[in-house]
Tab-separated table of C-alpha atoms in Angstrom:
chain	number	residue	atom	x	y	z
A	11	UNK	CA	-9.355	-50.959	32.189
A	12	UNK	CA	-9.235	-53.710	29.559
A	13	UNK	CA	-10.202	-52.557	26.133
A	14	UNK	CA	-13.416	-54.136	24.943
A	15	UNK	CA	-13.561	-54.631	21.210
A	16	UNK	CA	-17.329	-54.121	20.967
A	17	UNK	CA	-17.054	-50.828	22.832
A	18	UNK	CA	-14.324	-49.678	20.480
A	19	UNK	CA	-16.378	-50.653	17.453
A	20	UNK	CA	-19.425	-48.818	18.807
A	21	UNK	CA	-17.456	-45.591	18.830
A	22	UNK	CA	-15.685	-46.137	15.491
A	23	UNK	CA	-18.991	-46.899	13.785
A	24	UNK	CA	-20.497	-43.564	14.868
A	25	UNK	CA	-17.850	-41.257	13.480
A	26	UNK	CA	-19.146	-40.914	9.890
A	27	UNK	CA	-22.635	-39.915	11.070
A	28	UNK	CA	-21.209	-37.518	13.651
A	29	UNK	CA	-19.038	-35.775	11.052
A	30	UNK	CA	-21.955	-35.697	8.681
A	31	UNK	CA	-24.278	-34.101	11.248
A	32	UNK	CA	-21.704	-31.472	12.128
A	33	UNK	CA	-20.146	-30.618	8.755
A	34	UNK	CA	-22.299	-31.488	5.743
A	35	UNK	CA	-23.650	-28.323	4.109
A	36	UNK	CA	-22.206	-26.146	6.849
A	37	UNK	CA	-21.233	-22.741	5.375
A	38	UNK	CA	-17.656	-22.493	4.106
A	39	UNK	CA	-16.933	-19.894	6.785
A	40	UNK	CA	-16.775	-22.888	9.101
A	41	UNK	CA	-15.387	-25.650	6.908
A	42	UNK	CA	-12.736	-23.961	4.721
A	43	UNK	CA	-10.971	-21.788	7.267
A	44	UNK	CA	-8.139	-22.855	9.520
A	45	UNK	CA	-6.486	-21.595	12.704
A	46	UNK	CA	-3.864	-19.559	10.845
A	47	UNK	CA	-0.535	-20.456	9.215
A	48	UNK	CA	-0.426	-23.979	7.827
A	49	UNK	CA	-2.978	-25.336	10.323
A	50	UNK	CA	-5.806	-27.509	9.069
A	51	UNK	CA	-9.359	-26.736	7.973
A	52	UNK	CA	-12.293	-29.069	8.712
A	53	UNK	CA	-11.947	-30.136	5.052
A	54	UNK	CA	-8.310	-31.127	5.709
A	55	UNK	CA	-9.311	-33.116	8.805
A	56	UNK	CA	-11.813	-35.243	6.878
A	57	UNK	CA	-9.162	-35.869	4.192
A	58	UNK	CA	-6.721	-36.957	6.911
A	59	UNK	CA	-9.273	-39.399	8.347
A	60	UNK	CA	-9.762	-40.855	4.849
A	61	UNK	CA	-6.021	-41.373	4.445
A	62	UNK	CA	-5.976	-43.210	7.791
A	63	UNK	CA	-8.743	-45.544	6.637
A	64	UNK	CA	-6.774	-46.346	3.487
A	65	UNK	CA	-3.240	-46.700	4.816
A	66	UNK	CA	-3.070	-46.819	8.581
A	67	UNK	CA	-5.487	-48.749	10.781
A	68	UNK	CA	-6.487	-51.923	8.969
A	69	UNK	CA	-3.132	-52.286	7.159
A	70	UNK	CA	-1.462	-52.177	10.601
A	71	UNK	CA	-3.893	-54.756	11.998
A	72	UNK	CA	-2.986	-57.034	9.081
A	73	UNK	CA	0.720	-56.470	9.589
A	74	UNK	CA	0.525	-57.457	13.272
A	75	UNK	CA	-1.380	-60.616	12.419
A	76	UNK	CA	1.002	-61.532	9.567
A	77	UNK	CA	4.393	-60.355	10.796
A	78	UNK	CA	4.165	-59.642	14.541
A	79	UNK	CA	7.163	-57.619	15.684
A	80	UNK	CA	9.352	-58.679	12.772
A	81	UNK	CA	8.252	-55.978	10.344
A	82	UNK	CA	7.517	-52.397	11.444
A	83	UNK	CA	4.412	-50.486	10.351
A	84	UNK	CA	4.747	-48.081	7.437
A	85	UNK	CA	5.030	-44.526	8.804
A	86	UNK	CA	1.777	-42.586	8.510
A	87	UNK	CA	1.826	-39.595	6.142
A	88	UNK	CA	0.119	-36.836	8.116
A	89	UNK	CA	0.064	-34.459	5.143
A	90	UNK	CA	-1.228	-36.795	2.422
A	91	UNK	CA	-4.663	-35.163	2.400
A	92	UNK	CA	-3.250	-31.904	1.014
A	93	UNK	CA	-2.570	-33.859	-2.186
A	94	UNK	CA	-5.352	-36.445	-2.142
A	95	UNK	CA	-8.274	-34.097	-1.378
A	96	UNK	CA	-7.548	-31.757	-4.289
A	97	UNK	CA	-10.539	-31.150	-6.525
A	98	UNK	CA	-12.991	-32.861	-4.192
A	99	UNK	CA	-15.880	-31.304	-2.290
A	100	UNK	CA	-16.510	-31.760	1.420
A	101	UNK	CA	-19.693	-33.829	0.813
A	102	UNK	CA	-17.628	-36.106	-1.469
A	103	UNK	CA	-15.024	-36.550	1.258
A	104	UNK	CA	-17.705	-37.289	3.871
A	105	UNK	CA	-19.206	-39.944	1.586
A	106	UNK	CA	-15.797	-41.453	0.885
A	107	UNK	CA	-14.929	-41.573	4.585
A	108	UNK	CA	-18.250	-43.212	5.466
A	109	UNK	CA	-17.772	-45.877	2.796
A	110	UNK	CA	-14.182	-46.664	3.793
A	111	UNK	CA	-14.974	-46.782	7.516
A	112	UNK	CA	-17.891	-49.146	6.910
A	113	UNK	CA	-15.702	-51.430	4.774
A	114	UNK	CA	-12.916	-51.406	7.358
A	115	UNK	CA	-15.212	-52.233	10.263
A	116	UNK	CA	-16.749	-55.018	8.221
A	117	UNK	CA	-13.279	-56.405	7.572
A	118	UNK	CA	-12.377	-56.074	11.252
A	119	UNK	CA	-15.515	-57.946	12.338
A	120	UNK	CA	-14.811	-60.661	9.772
A	121	UNK	CA	-11.428	-61.263	11.429
A	122	UNK	CA	-13.272	-62.505	14.554
A	123	UNK	CA	-10.384	-61.445	16.753
A	124	UNK	CA	-9.998	-63.432	19.968
A	125	UNK	CA	-8.742	-62.044	23.296
A	126	UNK	CA	-5.368	-63.630	22.561
A	127	UNK	CA	-5.259	-61.992	19.114
A	128	UNK	CA	-5.717	-58.640	20.864
A	129	UNK	CA	-2.536	-59.258	22.844
A	130	UNK	CA	-0.466	-59.848	19.709
A	131	UNK	CA	2.431	-57.478	19.286
A	132	UNK	CA	3.603	-55.332	16.408
A	133	UNK	CA	6.384	-52.828	15.818
A	134	UNK	CA	5.690	-49.106	15.496
A	135	UNK	CA	8.476	-47.224	13.660
A	136	UNK	CA	8.740	-44.579	16.418
A	137	UNK	CA	7.041	-46.079	19.490
A	138	UNK	CA	8.486	-49.581	19.410
A	139	UNK	CA	6.428	-52.566	20.547
A	140	UNK	CA	2.656	-52.060	20.644
A	141	UNK	CA	-0.271	-54.490	20.882
A	142	UNK	CA	-3.203	-55.007	18.560
A	143	UNK	CA	-5.470	-53.973	21.432
A	144	UNK	CA	-3.587	-50.670	21.753
A	145	UNK	CA	-3.804	-50.109	17.996
A	146	UNK	CA	-7.592	-50.505	17.991
A	147	UNK	CA	-8.047	-48.259	21.048
A	148	UNK	CA	-5.850	-45.667	19.325
A	149	UNK	CA	-8.009	-45.794	16.204
A	150	UNK	CA	-11.011	-44.736	18.341
A	151	UNK	CA	-9.142	-42.059	20.306
A	152	UNK	CA	-7.659	-40.736	17.062
A	153	UNK	CA	-11.251	-40.033	15.923
A	154	UNK	CA	-11.838	-38.220	19.236
A	155	UNK	CA	-8.641	-36.188	18.845
A	156	UNK	CA	-9.998	-34.936	15.543
A	157	UNK	CA	-13.440	-34.101	17.018
A	158	UNK	CA	-11.492	-32.144	19.613
A	159	UNK	CA	-9.572	-30.395	16.815
A	160	UNK	CA	-12.719	-29.757	14.752
A	161	UNK	CA	-14.482	-28.070	17.686
A	162	UNK	CA	-11.399	-25.888	18.081
A	163	UNK	CA	-11.107	-24.992	14.361
A	164	UNK	CA	-14.787	-24.008	14.214
A	165	UNK	CA	-14.648	-22.016	17.454
A	166	UNK	CA	-11.550	-20.157	16.221
A	167	UNK	CA	-13.630	-18.525	13.481
A	168	UNK	CA	-15.719	-16.801	16.195
A	169	UNK	CA	-12.866	-15.983	18.586
A	170	UNK	CA	-13.547	-12.260	18.181
A	171	UNK	CA	-17.312	-12.466	17.648
A	172	UNK	CA	-17.888	-13.719	21.225
A	173	UNK	CA	-16.379	-10.543	22.726
A	174	UNK	CA	-15.688	-10.700	26.478
A	175	UNK	CA	-17.143	-14.222	26.793
A	176	UNK	CA	-13.954	-15.682	25.278
A	177	UNK	CA	-12.378	-16.229	28.684
A	178	UNK	CA	-15.262	-18.474	29.771
A	179	UNK	CA	-15.065	-20.671	26.646
A	180	UNK	CA	-12.486	-23.406	27.170
A	181	UNK	CA	-12.269	-24.354	23.494
A	182	UNK	CA	-10.898	-20.869	22.745
A	183	UNK	CA	-8.035	-21.427	25.230
A	184	UNK	CA	-6.992	-24.702	23.573
A	185	UNK	CA	-3.659	-24.617	21.747
A	186	UNK	CA	-4.002	-28.095	20.299
A	187	UNK	CA	-1.566	-29.920	22.602
A	188	UNK	CA	0.647	-30.855	19.666
A	189	UNK	CA	3.765	-32.724	20.674
B	22	UNK	CA	-14.970	-10.657	11.400
B	23	UNK	CA	-18.592	-9.583	11.711
B	24	UNK	CA	-20.848	-12.268	13.063
B	25	UNK	CA	-23.383	-13.424	10.527
B	26	UNK	CA	-26.644	-14.537	12.059
B	27	UNK	CA	-27.373	-17.182	9.414
B	28	UNK	CA	-23.950	-18.725	9.925
B	29	UNK	CA	-24.528	-18.857	13.660
B	30	UNK	CA	-27.924	-20.459	13.188
B	31	UNK	CA	-26.476	-23.048	10.812
B	32	UNK	CA	-24.145	-24.259	13.543
B	33	UNK	CA	-26.699	-24.072	16.381
B	34	UNK	CA	-29.211	-26.063	14.329
B	35	UNK	CA	-26.753	-28.952	13.851
B	36	UNK	CA	-25.939	-29.620	17.486
B	37	UNK	CA	-28.851	-31.952	18.360
B	38	UNK	CA	-28.117	-34.254	15.411
B	39	UNK	CA	-24.393	-34.213	16.146
B	40	UNK	CA	-24.947	-35.192	19.784
B	41	UNK	CA	-27.419	-37.824	18.680
B	42	UNK	CA	-24.992	-39.369	16.194
B	43	UNK	CA	-22.205	-39.458	18.751
B	44	UNK	CA	-24.011	-40.429	21.953
B	45	UNK	CA	-27.361	-42.162	21.428
B	46	UNK	CA	-27.121	-45.846	22.361
B	47	UNK	CA	-23.387	-45.573	22.952
B	48	UNK	CA	-22.368	-48.041	25.720
B	49	UNK	CA	-22.423	-46.621	29.253
B	50	UNK	CA	-18.671	-47.089	29.466
B	51	UNK	CA	-18.548	-43.975	27.327
B	52	UNK	CA	-21.557	-41.975	28.476
B	53	UNK	CA	-21.722	-42.475	32.269
B	54	UNK	CA	-18.058	-42.089	33.194
B	55	UNK	CA	-16.291	-38.828	33.912
B	56	UNK	CA	-12.699	-37.623	34.108
B	57	UNK	CA	-12.383	-38.276	37.840
B	58	UNK	CA	-13.458	-36.318	40.934
B	59	UNK	CA	-16.569	-34.211	40.409
B	60	UNK	CA	-15.963	-33.768	36.669
B	61	UNK	CA	-18.810	-34.291	34.229
B	62	UNK	CA	-20.010	-37.302	32.269
B	63	UNK	CA	-21.420	-37.030	28.746
B	64	UNK	CA	-24.844	-37.403	30.421
B	65	UNK	CA	-24.085	-34.355	32.585
B	66	UNK	CA	-23.036	-32.334	29.528
B	67	UNK	CA	-26.337	-32.942	27.732
B	68	UNK	CA	-28.217	-31.949	30.907
B	69	UNK	CA	-26.175	-28.755	31.076
B	70	UNK	CA	-27.008	-27.922	27.463
B	71	UNK	CA	-30.724	-28.438	28.249
B	72	UNK	CA	-30.515	-26.055	31.195
B	73	UNK	CA	-28.923	-23.455	28.907
B	74	UNK	CA	-31.797	-23.776	26.427
B	75	UNK	CA	-34.309	-23.225	29.231
B	76	UNK	CA	-32.693	-20.440	31.218
B	77	UNK	CA	-29.756	-18.857	29.450
B	78	UNK	CA	-29.666	-18.037	25.754
B	79	UNK	CA	-33.140	-16.975	24.669
B	80	UNK	CA	-34.048	-15.443	28.052
B	81	UNK	CA	-30.917	-13.279	27.725
B	82	UNK	CA	-31.837	-12.285	24.152
B	83	UNK	CA	-35.248	-11.191	25.439
B	84	UNK	CA	-33.699	-9.272	28.314
B	85	UNK	CA	-31.416	-7.292	25.988
B	86	UNK	CA	-34.349	-6.417	23.721
B	87	UNK	CA	-36.592	-5.441	26.671
B	88	UNK	CA	-34.195	-3.881	29.156
B	89	UNK	CA	-30.893	-3.139	27.394
B	90	UNK	CA	-28.175	-2.455	29.932
B	91	UNK	CA	-30.589	-1.508	32.707
B	92	UNK	CA	-31.171	-5.008	34.048
B	93	UNK	CA	-28.394	-7.602	34.260
B	94	UNK	CA	-28.841	-11.199	33.083
B	95	UNK	CA	-29.668	-13.847	35.675
B	96	UNK	CA	-26.483	-15.751	36.554
B	97	UNK	CA	-26.313	-19.158	34.868
B	98	UNK	CA	-26.429	-22.174	37.208
B	99	UNK	CA	-23.652	-24.425	35.909
B	100	UNK	CA	-24.623	-27.312	38.214
B	101	UNK	CA	-28.398	-27.357	37.662
B	102	UNK	CA	-28.224	-30.548	35.582
B	103	UNK	CA	-27.130	-32.617	38.595
B	104	UNK	CA	-30.627	-31.987	39.980
B	105	UNK	CA	-32.697	-31.714	36.804
B	106	UNK	CA	-31.389	-34.807	35.001
B	107	UNK	CA	-32.157	-37.172	37.887
B	108	UNK	CA	-34.229	-40.186	36.876
B	109	UNK	CA	-33.899	-39.471	33.161
B	110	UNK	CA	-32.145	-41.553	30.526
B	111	UNK	CA	-29.641	-40.216	28.021
B	112	UNK	CA	-32.012	-40.775	25.058
B	113	UNK	CA	-34.671	-38.778	26.952
B	114	UNK	CA	-32.207	-35.940	27.487
B	115	UNK	CA	-31.171	-35.992	23.817
B	116	UNK	CA	-34.834	-35.773	22.769
B	117	UNK	CA	-35.503	-32.954	25.241
B	118	UNK	CA	-32.476	-31.011	24.047
B	119	UNK	CA	-33.460	-31.410	20.385
B	120	UNK	CA	-36.995	-30.179	21.089
B	121	UNK	CA	-35.871	-27.164	23.135
B	122	UNK	CA	-33.179	-26.174	20.626
B	123	UNK	CA	-35.665	-26.338	17.748
B	124	UNK	CA	-38.188	-24.210	19.676
B	125	UNK	CA	-35.522	-21.672	20.611
B	126	UNK	CA	-34.219	-21.320	17.048
B	127	UNK	CA	-37.785	-20.935	15.815
B	128	UNK	CA	-38.327	-18.147	18.357
B	129	UNK	CA	-35.033	-16.510	17.354
B	130	UNK	CA	-35.953	-16.576	13.662
B	131	UNK	CA	-39.384	-15.132	14.472
B	132	UNK	CA	-37.693	-12.131	16.107
B	133	UNK	CA	-36.351	-11.125	12.626
B	134	UNK	CA	-33.382	-9.403	14.215
B	135	UNK	CA	-31.927	-6.537	12.179
B	136	UNK	CA	-28.236	-5.587	12.042
B	137	UNK	CA	-28.974	-2.761	14.466
B	138	UNK	CA	-30.718	-5.175	16.852
B	139	UNK	CA	-27.517	-7.231	16.885
B	140	UNK	CA	-25.610	-4.207	18.179
B	141	UNK	CA	-27.957	-3.732	21.136
B	142	UNK	CA	-26.266	-3.950	24.495
B	143	UNK	CA	-27.043	-5.882	27.637
B	144	UNK	CA	-25.451	-6.323	31.055
B	145	UNK	CA	-23.709	-9.555	32.052
B	146	UNK	CA	-23.445	-9.972	35.859
B	147	UNK	CA	-19.704	-10.729	35.678
B	148	UNK	CA	-18.512	-9.482	32.271
B	149	UNK	CA	-20.292	-6.130	32.136
B	150	UNK	CA	-21.584	-4.735	28.849
B	151	UNK	CA	-22.031	-7.256	26.018
B	152	UNK	CA	-23.883	-7.081	22.707
B	153	UNK	CA	-26.677	-9.256	21.357
B	154	UNK	CA	-24.318	-10.252	18.540
B	155	UNK	CA	-21.737	-11.455	21.090
B	156	UNK	CA	-24.411	-13.388	22.987
B	157	UNK	CA	-25.479	-15.297	19.876
B	158	UNK	CA	-21.883	-16.036	18.839
B	159	UNK	CA	-21.258	-17.302	22.381
B	160	UNK	CA	-24.257	-19.616	22.188
B	161	UNK	CA	-22.633	-21.328	19.171
B	162	UNK	CA	-19.124	-21.452	20.658
B	163	UNK	CA	-20.590	-22.775	23.916
B	164	UNK	CA	-21.858	-25.778	21.913
B	165	UNK	CA	-18.343	-26.194	20.498
B	166	UNK	CA	-16.781	-25.976	23.960
B	167	UNK	CA	-18.951	-28.900	24.983
B	168	UNK	CA	-18.057	-30.940	21.864
B	169	UNK	CA	-14.467	-30.266	22.842
B	170	UNK	CA	-15.230	-31.481	26.386
B	171	UNK	CA	-17.171	-34.536	25.157
B	172	UNK	CA	-14.292	-35.680	22.961
B	173	UNK	CA	-12.025	-35.343	25.996
B	174	UNK	CA	-14.358	-37.210	28.396
B	175	UNK	CA	-14.737	-40.104	25.948
B	176	UNK	CA	-11.002	-40.258	25.197
B	177	UNK	CA	-10.203	-40.290	28.918
B	178	UNK	CA	-11.876	-43.683	29.249
B	179	UNK	CA	-9.210	-45.138	26.919
B	180	UNK	CA	-6.230	-43.204	28.287
B	181	UNK	CA	-4.536	-46.455	29.321
B	182	UNK	CA	-5.913	-48.667	26.553
B	183	UNK	CA	-3.954	-46.750	23.884
B	184	UNK	CA	-0.610	-47.626	25.492
B	185	UNK	CA	2.406	-45.710	24.131
B	186	UNK	CA	0.303	-43.874	21.525
B	187	UNK	CA	-1.044	-41.552	24.229
B	188	UNK	CA	1.673	-38.978	23.591
B	189	UNK	CA	0.582	-38.608	19.957
B	190	UNK	CA	-3.098	-38.058	20.837
B	191	UNK	CA	-3.707	-34.386	21.590
B	192	UNK	CA	-7.071	-34.937	23.216
B	193	UNK	CA	-5.358	-36.952	25.970
B	194	UNK	CA	-3.100	-33.980	26.769
B	195	UNK	CA	-6.066	-31.599	27.198
B	196	UNK	CA	-6.713	-30.417	30.742
B	197	UNK	CA	-9.950	-28.639	29.896
B	198	UNK	CA	-8.647	-25.065	30.005
B	199	UNK	CA	-11.044	-24.179	32.829
B	200	UNK	CA	-10.609	-20.673	34.128
């Protein structure tokens, strides 16, 4: 299936409102608890998405267009939000994410990428050669991976409250599929 | 962790807006494709949630309050939406779900359930004895199971478009955890 830029944008544009509908003003039982150990809370996930807007997606698009395969992407810091979210509230993070995502999509649209631009190649520090098309598809699926994680983090808080129903609830069987 | 009714209601009340933000007017590439075979589309999932509002959650609450363990719940028809959603559009289903959920939460609030009501027991046709508290917690986690599924169905449509990034995207490793 060829990736269609408009279809990708339609999904990326919805994420701030979806997070807002699910998380804003939700009790802290849901938003400030994790799945044990050093796993993430919903608050951490929103901080991680913010860091991606700042340092990952659009900077990598620019690097492909400017340098092609001759200069690898900067590695993505998956723990930056632990530092950057300190002292902020969840509504502040949701607002910040919405603003950054809107700015980034505006910048992406202004690039007026052509089908041949989408085939341009860049260099991922771990994965090797990737295309701009793959980068943009990954941006959208990365949002979906974190919806998937959010549903799991929230469900985890009720893993005992559901009693015997737990075996019928797929989200409670999910281990996160981390590689 | 004891289940807190207000916390459960806060999550249940958000689901229509969350589905709306994610799915309304999303291109059919995302909403009318499944994960292969007889798996569900996002359209099917919303139909399933509607059927639950009509036949499952509140009817089971009423049965516990009226009959306790003396009369088992009706089994839930997990395929009813294939029949009931025919001829409807996704925006129509989203509107219908939002209306039914609002009515059901209004009815639940009007019951003014006490802590001792929440401990009342009912009879599940497969699971045996369950409590009203467990039923309400399951209603909320059932929503989350379907967010989890929706993120997976949408991501599946881009499983090839992401190229080598697929191994970093947990949602693409998820097999649904069906029992």
